[in-house]
Short mmCIF file of C-alpha atoms in Angstrom, two decimals:
data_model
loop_
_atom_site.label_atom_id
_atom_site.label_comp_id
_atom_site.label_asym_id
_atom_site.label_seq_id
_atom_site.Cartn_x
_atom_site.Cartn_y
_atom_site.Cartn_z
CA UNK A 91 24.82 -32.48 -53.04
CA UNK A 92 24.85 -29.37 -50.32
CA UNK A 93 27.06 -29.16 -47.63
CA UNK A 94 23.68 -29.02 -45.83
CA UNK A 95 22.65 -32.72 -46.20
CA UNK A 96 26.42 -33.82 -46.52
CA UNK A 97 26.90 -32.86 -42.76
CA UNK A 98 23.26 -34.01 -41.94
CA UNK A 99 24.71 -37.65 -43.07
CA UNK A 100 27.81 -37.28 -41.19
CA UNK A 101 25.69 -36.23 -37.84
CA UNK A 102 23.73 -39.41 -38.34
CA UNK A 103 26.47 -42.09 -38.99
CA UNK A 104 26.43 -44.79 -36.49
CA UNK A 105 23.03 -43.38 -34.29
CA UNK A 106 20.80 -46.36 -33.70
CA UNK A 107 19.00 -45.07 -30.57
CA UNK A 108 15.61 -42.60 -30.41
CA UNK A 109 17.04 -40.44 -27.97
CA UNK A 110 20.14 -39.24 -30.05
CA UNK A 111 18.18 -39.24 -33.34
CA UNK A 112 15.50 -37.21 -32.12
CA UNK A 113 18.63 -34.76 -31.57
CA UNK A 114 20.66 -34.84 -34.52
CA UNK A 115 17.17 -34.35 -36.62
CA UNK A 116 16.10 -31.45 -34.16
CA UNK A 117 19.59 -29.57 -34.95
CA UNK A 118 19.01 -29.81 -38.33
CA UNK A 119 15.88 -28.27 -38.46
CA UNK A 120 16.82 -25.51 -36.41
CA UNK A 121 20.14 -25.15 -38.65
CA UNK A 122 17.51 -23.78 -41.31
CA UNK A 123 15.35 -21.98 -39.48
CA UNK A 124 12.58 -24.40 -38.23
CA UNK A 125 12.20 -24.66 -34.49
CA UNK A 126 10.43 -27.96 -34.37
CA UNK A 127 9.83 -31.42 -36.07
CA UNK A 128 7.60 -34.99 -35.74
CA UNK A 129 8.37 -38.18 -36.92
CA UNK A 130 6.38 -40.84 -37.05
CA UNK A 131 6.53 -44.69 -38.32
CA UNK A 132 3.45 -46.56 -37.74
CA UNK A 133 3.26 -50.32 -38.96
CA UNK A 134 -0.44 -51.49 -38.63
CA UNK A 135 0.28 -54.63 -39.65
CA UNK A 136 2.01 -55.26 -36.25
CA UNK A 137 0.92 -52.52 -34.09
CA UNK A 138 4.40 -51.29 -34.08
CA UNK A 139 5.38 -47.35 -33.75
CA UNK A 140 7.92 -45.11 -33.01
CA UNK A 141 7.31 -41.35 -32.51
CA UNK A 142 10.45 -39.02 -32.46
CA UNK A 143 9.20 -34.77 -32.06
CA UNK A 144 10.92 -31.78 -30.29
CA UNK A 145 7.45 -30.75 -29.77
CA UNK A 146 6.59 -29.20 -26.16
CA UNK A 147 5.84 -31.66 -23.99
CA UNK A 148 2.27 -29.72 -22.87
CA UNK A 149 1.43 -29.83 -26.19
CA UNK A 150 2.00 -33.75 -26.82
CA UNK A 151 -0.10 -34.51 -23.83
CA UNK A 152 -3.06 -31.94 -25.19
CA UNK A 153 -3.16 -33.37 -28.21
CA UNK A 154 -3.42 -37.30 -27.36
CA UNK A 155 -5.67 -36.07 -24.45
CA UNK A 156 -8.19 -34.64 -27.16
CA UNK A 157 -7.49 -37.64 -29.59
CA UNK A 158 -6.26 -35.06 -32.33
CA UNK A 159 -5.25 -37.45 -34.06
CA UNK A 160 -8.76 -38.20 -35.72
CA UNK A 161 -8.84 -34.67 -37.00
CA UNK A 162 -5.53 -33.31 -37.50
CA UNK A 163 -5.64 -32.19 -41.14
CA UNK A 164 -1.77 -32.64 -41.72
CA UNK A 165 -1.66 -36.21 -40.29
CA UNK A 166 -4.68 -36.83 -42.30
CA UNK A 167 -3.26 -36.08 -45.78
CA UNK A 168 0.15 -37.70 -44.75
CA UNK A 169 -2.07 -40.70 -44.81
CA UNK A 170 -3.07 -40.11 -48.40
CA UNK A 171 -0.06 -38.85 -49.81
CA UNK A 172 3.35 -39.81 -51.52
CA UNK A 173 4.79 -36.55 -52.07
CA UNK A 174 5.63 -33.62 -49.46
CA UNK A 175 3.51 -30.70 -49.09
CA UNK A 176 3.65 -27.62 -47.25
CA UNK A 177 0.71 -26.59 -44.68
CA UNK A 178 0.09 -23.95 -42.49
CA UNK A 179 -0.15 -21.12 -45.15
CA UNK A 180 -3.29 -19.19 -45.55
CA UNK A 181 -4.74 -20.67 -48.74
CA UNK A 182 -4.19 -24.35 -46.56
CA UNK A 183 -6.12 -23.03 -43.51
CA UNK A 184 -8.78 -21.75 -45.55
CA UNK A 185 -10.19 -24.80 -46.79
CA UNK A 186 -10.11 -26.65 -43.32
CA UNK A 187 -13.37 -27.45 -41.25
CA UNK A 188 -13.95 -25.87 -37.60
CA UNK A 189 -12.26 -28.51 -35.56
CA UNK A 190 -9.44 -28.34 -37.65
CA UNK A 191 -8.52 -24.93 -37.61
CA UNK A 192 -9.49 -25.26 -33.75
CA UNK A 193 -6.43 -27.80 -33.92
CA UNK A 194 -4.11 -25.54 -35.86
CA UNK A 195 -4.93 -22.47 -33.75
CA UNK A 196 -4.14 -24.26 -30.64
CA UNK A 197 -0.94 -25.54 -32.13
CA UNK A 198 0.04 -22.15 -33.19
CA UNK A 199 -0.20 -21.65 -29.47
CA UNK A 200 2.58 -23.75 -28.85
CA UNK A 201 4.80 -22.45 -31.59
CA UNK A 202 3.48 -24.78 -34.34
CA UNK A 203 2.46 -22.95 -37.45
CA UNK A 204 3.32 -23.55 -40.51
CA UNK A 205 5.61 -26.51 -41.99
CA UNK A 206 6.68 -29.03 -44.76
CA UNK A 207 5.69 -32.59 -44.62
CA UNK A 208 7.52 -35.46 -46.30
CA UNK A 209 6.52 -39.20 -46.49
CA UNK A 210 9.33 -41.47 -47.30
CA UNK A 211 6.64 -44.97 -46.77
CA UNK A 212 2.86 -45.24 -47.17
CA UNK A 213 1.71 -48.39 -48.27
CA UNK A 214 0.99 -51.92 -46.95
CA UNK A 215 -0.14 -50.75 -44.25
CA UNK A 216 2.83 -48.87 -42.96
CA UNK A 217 3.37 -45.65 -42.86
CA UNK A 218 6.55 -43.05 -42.06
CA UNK A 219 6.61 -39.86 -42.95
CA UNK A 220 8.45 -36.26 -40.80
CA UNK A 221 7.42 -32.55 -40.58
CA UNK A 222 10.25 -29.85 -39.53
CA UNK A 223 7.63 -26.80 -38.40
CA UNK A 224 7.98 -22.89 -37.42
CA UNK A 225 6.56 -20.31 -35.64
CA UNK A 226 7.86 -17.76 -38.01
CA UNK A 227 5.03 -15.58 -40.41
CA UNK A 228 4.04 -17.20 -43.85
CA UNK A 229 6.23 -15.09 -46.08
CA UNK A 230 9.66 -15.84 -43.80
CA UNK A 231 8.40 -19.48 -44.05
CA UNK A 232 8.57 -19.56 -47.63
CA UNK A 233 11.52 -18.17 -47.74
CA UNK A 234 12.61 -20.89 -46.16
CA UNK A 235 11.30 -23.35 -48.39
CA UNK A 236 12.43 -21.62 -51.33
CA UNK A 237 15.78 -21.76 -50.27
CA UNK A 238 16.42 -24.92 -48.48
CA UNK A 239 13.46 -27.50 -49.90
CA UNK A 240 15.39 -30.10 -51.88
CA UNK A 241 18.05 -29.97 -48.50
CA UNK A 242 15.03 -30.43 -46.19
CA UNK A 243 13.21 -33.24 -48.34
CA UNK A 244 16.63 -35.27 -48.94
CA UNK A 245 16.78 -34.69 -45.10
CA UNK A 246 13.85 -36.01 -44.10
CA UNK A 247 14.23 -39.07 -46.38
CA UNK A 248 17.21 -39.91 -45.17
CA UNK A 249 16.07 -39.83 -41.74
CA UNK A 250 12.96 -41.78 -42.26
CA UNK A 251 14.94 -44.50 -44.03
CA UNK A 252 17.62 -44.56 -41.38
CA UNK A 253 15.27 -44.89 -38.65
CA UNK A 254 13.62 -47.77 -40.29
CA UNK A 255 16.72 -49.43 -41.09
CA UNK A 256 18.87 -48.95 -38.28
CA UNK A 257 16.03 -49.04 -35.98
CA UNK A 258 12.93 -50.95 -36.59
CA UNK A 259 14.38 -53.23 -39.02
CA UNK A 260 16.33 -56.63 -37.52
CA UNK A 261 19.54 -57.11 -37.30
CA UNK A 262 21.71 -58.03 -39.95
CA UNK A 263 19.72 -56.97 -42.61
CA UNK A 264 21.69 -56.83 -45.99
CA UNK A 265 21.33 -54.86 -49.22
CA UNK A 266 23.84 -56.16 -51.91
CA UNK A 267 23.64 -55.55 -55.42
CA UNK A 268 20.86 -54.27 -55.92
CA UNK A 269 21.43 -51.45 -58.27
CA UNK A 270 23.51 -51.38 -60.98
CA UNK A 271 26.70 -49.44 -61.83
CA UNK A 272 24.79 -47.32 -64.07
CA UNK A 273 21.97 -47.00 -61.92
CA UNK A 274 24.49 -45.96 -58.97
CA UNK A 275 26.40 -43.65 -60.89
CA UNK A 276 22.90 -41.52 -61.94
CA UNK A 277 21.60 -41.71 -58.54
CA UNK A 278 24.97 -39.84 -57.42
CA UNK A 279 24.57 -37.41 -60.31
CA UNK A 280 20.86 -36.86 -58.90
CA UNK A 281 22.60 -35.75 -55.47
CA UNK A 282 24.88 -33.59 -57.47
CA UNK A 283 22.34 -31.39 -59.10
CA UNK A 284 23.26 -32.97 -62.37
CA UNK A 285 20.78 -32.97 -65.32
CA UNK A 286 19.97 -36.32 -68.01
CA UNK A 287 21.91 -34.53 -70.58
CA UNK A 288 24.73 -34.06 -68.50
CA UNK A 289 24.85 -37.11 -67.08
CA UNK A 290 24.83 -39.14 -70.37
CA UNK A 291 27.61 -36.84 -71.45
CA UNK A 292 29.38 -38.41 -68.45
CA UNK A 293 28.48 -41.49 -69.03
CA UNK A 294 28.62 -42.25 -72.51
CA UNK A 295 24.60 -43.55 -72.30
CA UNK A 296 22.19 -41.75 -74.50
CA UNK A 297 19.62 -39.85 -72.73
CA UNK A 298 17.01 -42.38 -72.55
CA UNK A 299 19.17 -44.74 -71.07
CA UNK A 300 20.07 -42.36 -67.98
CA UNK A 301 16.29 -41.62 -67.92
CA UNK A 302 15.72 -46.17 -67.71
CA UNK A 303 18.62 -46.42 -65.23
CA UNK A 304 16.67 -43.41 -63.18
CA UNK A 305 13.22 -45.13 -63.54
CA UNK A 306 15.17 -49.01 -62.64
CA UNK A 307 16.12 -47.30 -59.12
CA UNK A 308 13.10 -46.20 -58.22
CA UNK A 309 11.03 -49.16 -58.92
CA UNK A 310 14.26 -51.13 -57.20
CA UNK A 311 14.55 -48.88 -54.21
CA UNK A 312 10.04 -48.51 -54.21
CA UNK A 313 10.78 -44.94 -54.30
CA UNK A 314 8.07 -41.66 -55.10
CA UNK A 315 10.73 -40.18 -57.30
CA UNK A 316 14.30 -40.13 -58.09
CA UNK A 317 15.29 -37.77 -55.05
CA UNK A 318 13.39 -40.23 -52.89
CA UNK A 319 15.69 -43.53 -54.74
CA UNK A 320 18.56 -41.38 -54.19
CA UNK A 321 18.44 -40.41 -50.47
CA UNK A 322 16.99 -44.02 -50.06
CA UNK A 323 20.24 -45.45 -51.57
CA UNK A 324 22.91 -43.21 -49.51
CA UNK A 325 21.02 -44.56 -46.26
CA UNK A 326 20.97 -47.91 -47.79
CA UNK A 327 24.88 -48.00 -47.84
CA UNK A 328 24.21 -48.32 -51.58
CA UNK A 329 25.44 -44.98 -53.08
CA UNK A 330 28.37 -43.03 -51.39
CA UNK A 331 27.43 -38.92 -52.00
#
């Protein structure tokens, strides 16, 4: 695990209110190079949501006033996706319809360009998912990615999970044993960088057993993938990095 998220984690120990979230999150994205971000958790089952952005204000009020919401292409494929994706680039833009790239021309205006998009729950009718966005040119924004993606989706995770534990969930809520030692122990090698091999070599498991205690979290922990089960479990109290 990178310094990166291991300070992230230590920035967001005991926050439980919007207003200091919204800050912690917002210094980490501009840590790496990305001036702005958007959270959102949106529970249709109860009407319930929570939206956290550094966004300008003038640009929050434009885009409720012109119910952007309907057409924004990046909200509209957080909708349909489990996995993050980047948007902005040129190849993105190119396959959008007039109102959108109206949209994302306007929000260029106001410093929102490009960015990466993560979605830690969409299902059941709920849905929370965050974008960290720049201003900067498509090639310095890949840069970016290149060099700071798993730190920016483990990130994100974490923060959508702690938001909707700490904050939308009740009190009290408790995890308990839900994983395993085994299943623990590979979920910390994830955060490590550690490959199967290595960490059956560590463990004493053969490789398809690290690979079943991997595949247990995630269906445990209703993860995407193993990187989403592992930030999932560090937020959860579960795993300690």
């Amino acid at each position: 695990m990178s310094y990166t998220f291991s300070d992230f984690i230590d920035r967001m120990r005991g926050l439980e209110r919007p207003d200091p979230l919204r800050v912690a999150m917002a210094r980490f994205a501009e840590g790496l190079g990305f001036e702005s971000f958007m959270f959102l958790h949106h529970d249709a089952n109860s009407g319930e949501m929570l939206l956290l952005s550094n966004y300008a204000p003038g640009w929050q009020e434009h885009y409720i006033a012109n119910d952007y919401a309907l057409v924004d292409p990046v909200a509209l494929q957080v909708s349909r996706s489990t996995s993050p994706f980047c948007w902005g680039h040129d190849a993105y833009l190119a396959r959008l319809e007039e109102p959108q790239k109206h949209l994302m021309n306007e929000a260029g205006e106001f410093g929102i360009r490009r960015g990466l998009a993560c979605v830690w729950r969409n299902g059941g009718g709920v849905l929370s998912g965050i974008s960290v966005t720049t201003a900067k040119s498509e090639e310095e924004f890949q840069r970016q990615v290149n060099r700071y993606r798993v730190d920016i989706e483990l990130a994100c995770l974490y923060f959508c999970s702690h938001v909707e534990n700490r904050v939308m969930a009740p009190a009290g809520r408790v995890y308990g044993d839900l994983l395993t030692a085994g299943e623990k122990d590979c979920l910390i090698w994830t955060l490590q960088g550690r490959k199967v091999d290595q960490m059956a070599a560590a463990s004493g498991m053969t490789e398809a057993g690290v690979k079943d205690c991997l595949r247990a979290a995630v269906v445990k922990l209703r993860a995407v993938d193993v990187l989403h089960a592992a930030a999932k479990a560090v937020e959860m109290g579960l795993i300690c990095p």
